[in-house]
Every structure is written in C-alpha cells, then in structure tokens.
Short mmCIF file of C-alpha atoms in Angstrom, two decimals:
data_model
loop_
_atom_site.label_atom_id
_atom_site.label_comp_id
_atom_site.label_asym_id
_atom_site.label_seq_id
_atom_site.Cartn_x
_atom_site.Cartn_y
_atom_site.Cartn_z
CA GLU A 505 88.21 101.32 84.78
CA THR A 506 90.82 102.27 87.37
CA LEU A 507 89.07 100.22 90.06
CA ALA A 508 89.00 97.22 87.73
CA SER A 509 92.72 97.49 87.06
CA ILE A 510 93.64 97.90 90.72
CA THR A 511 91.34 95.04 91.74
CA ALA A 512 92.89 92.73 89.16
CA THR A 513 96.35 93.56 90.46
CA ALA A 514 95.27 93.03 94.08
CA MET A 515 93.82 89.62 93.23
CA ALA A 516 97.03 88.66 91.40
CA VAL A 517 99.02 89.56 94.51
CA ALA A 518 96.60 87.57 96.70
CA GLU A 519 97.01 84.55 94.39
CA SER A 520 100.81 84.86 94.60
CA VAL A 521 100.69 84.95 98.40
CA GLY A 522 98.43 81.87 98.45
CA GLN A 523 100.75 79.97 96.12
CA GLU A 524 103.87 80.97 98.04
CA LEU A 525 102.31 79.82 101.33
CA ASP A 526 100.77 76.72 99.73
CA ARG A 527 97.24 77.81 100.73
CA GLY A 528 95.44 77.25 97.43
CA LYS A 529 93.31 79.61 95.35
CA THR A 530 92.09 82.92 96.69
CA GLN A 531 88.54 82.66 98.02
CA ALA A 532 88.17 86.35 98.87
CA ALA A 533 90.19 89.43 99.73
CA ILE A 534 88.80 91.75 102.39
CA LEU A 535 90.52 95.09 102.84
CA GLU A 536 89.76 97.24 105.87
CA TYR A 537 90.18 101.00 105.63
CA GLU A 538 89.39 103.87 107.97
CA GLY A 539 86.29 104.61 105.90
CA GLY A 540 85.00 101.05 105.52
CA LEU A 541 85.58 97.76 103.75
CA VAL A 542 86.36 96.69 100.22
CA ALA A 543 85.76 92.99 99.63
CA VAL A 544 86.72 91.19 96.44
CA GLU A 545 85.65 87.68 95.53
CA PRO A 546 86.34 85.84 92.28
CA ILE A 547 83.21 84.75 90.42
CA ASN A 548 85.01 82.82 87.71
CA ASN A 549 88.29 83.17 85.81
CA MET A 550 86.93 86.20 83.92
CA ALA A 551 85.05 88.18 86.61
CA VAL A 552 85.29 89.31 90.21
CA PHE A 553 82.68 90.74 92.56
CA VAL A 554 83.66 93.91 94.44
CA LEU A 555 81.59 94.91 97.47
CA ILE A 556 82.20 98.33 99.02
CA SER A 557 80.93 99.06 102.54
CA ASP A 558 80.98 102.34 104.46
CA THR A 559 81.27 100.54 107.79
CA LEU A 560 83.55 98.06 109.55
CA ASP A 561 80.78 96.99 111.93
CA ASN A 562 79.71 93.61 110.62
CA LEU A 563 82.33 91.64 108.72
CA GLY A 564 80.17 88.50 108.95
CA ARG A 565 77.33 90.23 107.10
CA VAL A 566 79.73 91.37 104.39
CA ARG A 567 81.01 87.81 103.94
CA LEU A 568 77.44 86.47 103.68
CA ALA A 569 76.56 89.11 101.09
CA LEU A 570 79.66 88.19 99.08
CA ARG A 571 78.66 84.52 99.01
CA LYS A 572 75.02 85.22 98.20
CA TYR A 573 75.60 87.65 95.37
CA ARG A 574 78.62 85.78 94.00
CA ASP A 575 76.46 82.74 93.37
CA GLU A 576 73.71 84.86 91.75
CA LEU A 577 76.23 86.66 89.53
CA ALA A 578 77.92 83.39 88.56
CA SER A 579 74.55 81.97 87.53
CA GLU A 580 73.76 85.02 85.39
CA LEU A 581 77.21 85.07 83.77
CA ALA A 582 76.86 81.39 82.87
CA HIS A 583 73.93 82.36 80.61
CA LEU A 584 75.89 84.92 78.61
#
C-alpha cells in the first residue's frame, strides 16, 4: 500500500515535469539507487507497472521487460 502511494506521487511529479517542459505524457520513470533500479511505467489511466531490479547492469534489458510486460498486463486488464 505504501509503495502504491509513493509510486502514484512519483508519477504525478513526472507528469508535472513533462507538462512544464512541454514534453508530453510520461512514458516511464526509471530511478537508479545504490541497490538497484525501480522502473515505473503507466499501463493505463488506472494502473502502473513497477519493476524492481537488484542490479544497475543492464538498463536496456529493464526497458525491454517494461515494454513486454506492460503490453501483456494492459491486455489482461482490458478483459476485467
């Protein structure tokens, strides 16, 4: 529940930055920490996908996983 609240706030901040800089909607937010990555990608206007990685080694792989699983989750949510 706490992670959901913090993630929602982070995405709202990312949206505000995008609007202020006239960059459009947030496609993803990738946060790098000493202990790894936290990547957040909107699925639709009601859900986001949060991917947590213990490593910083392969950002490209994380981005591919976000795209792959986002599409799968979006498809499943569309059937609810």
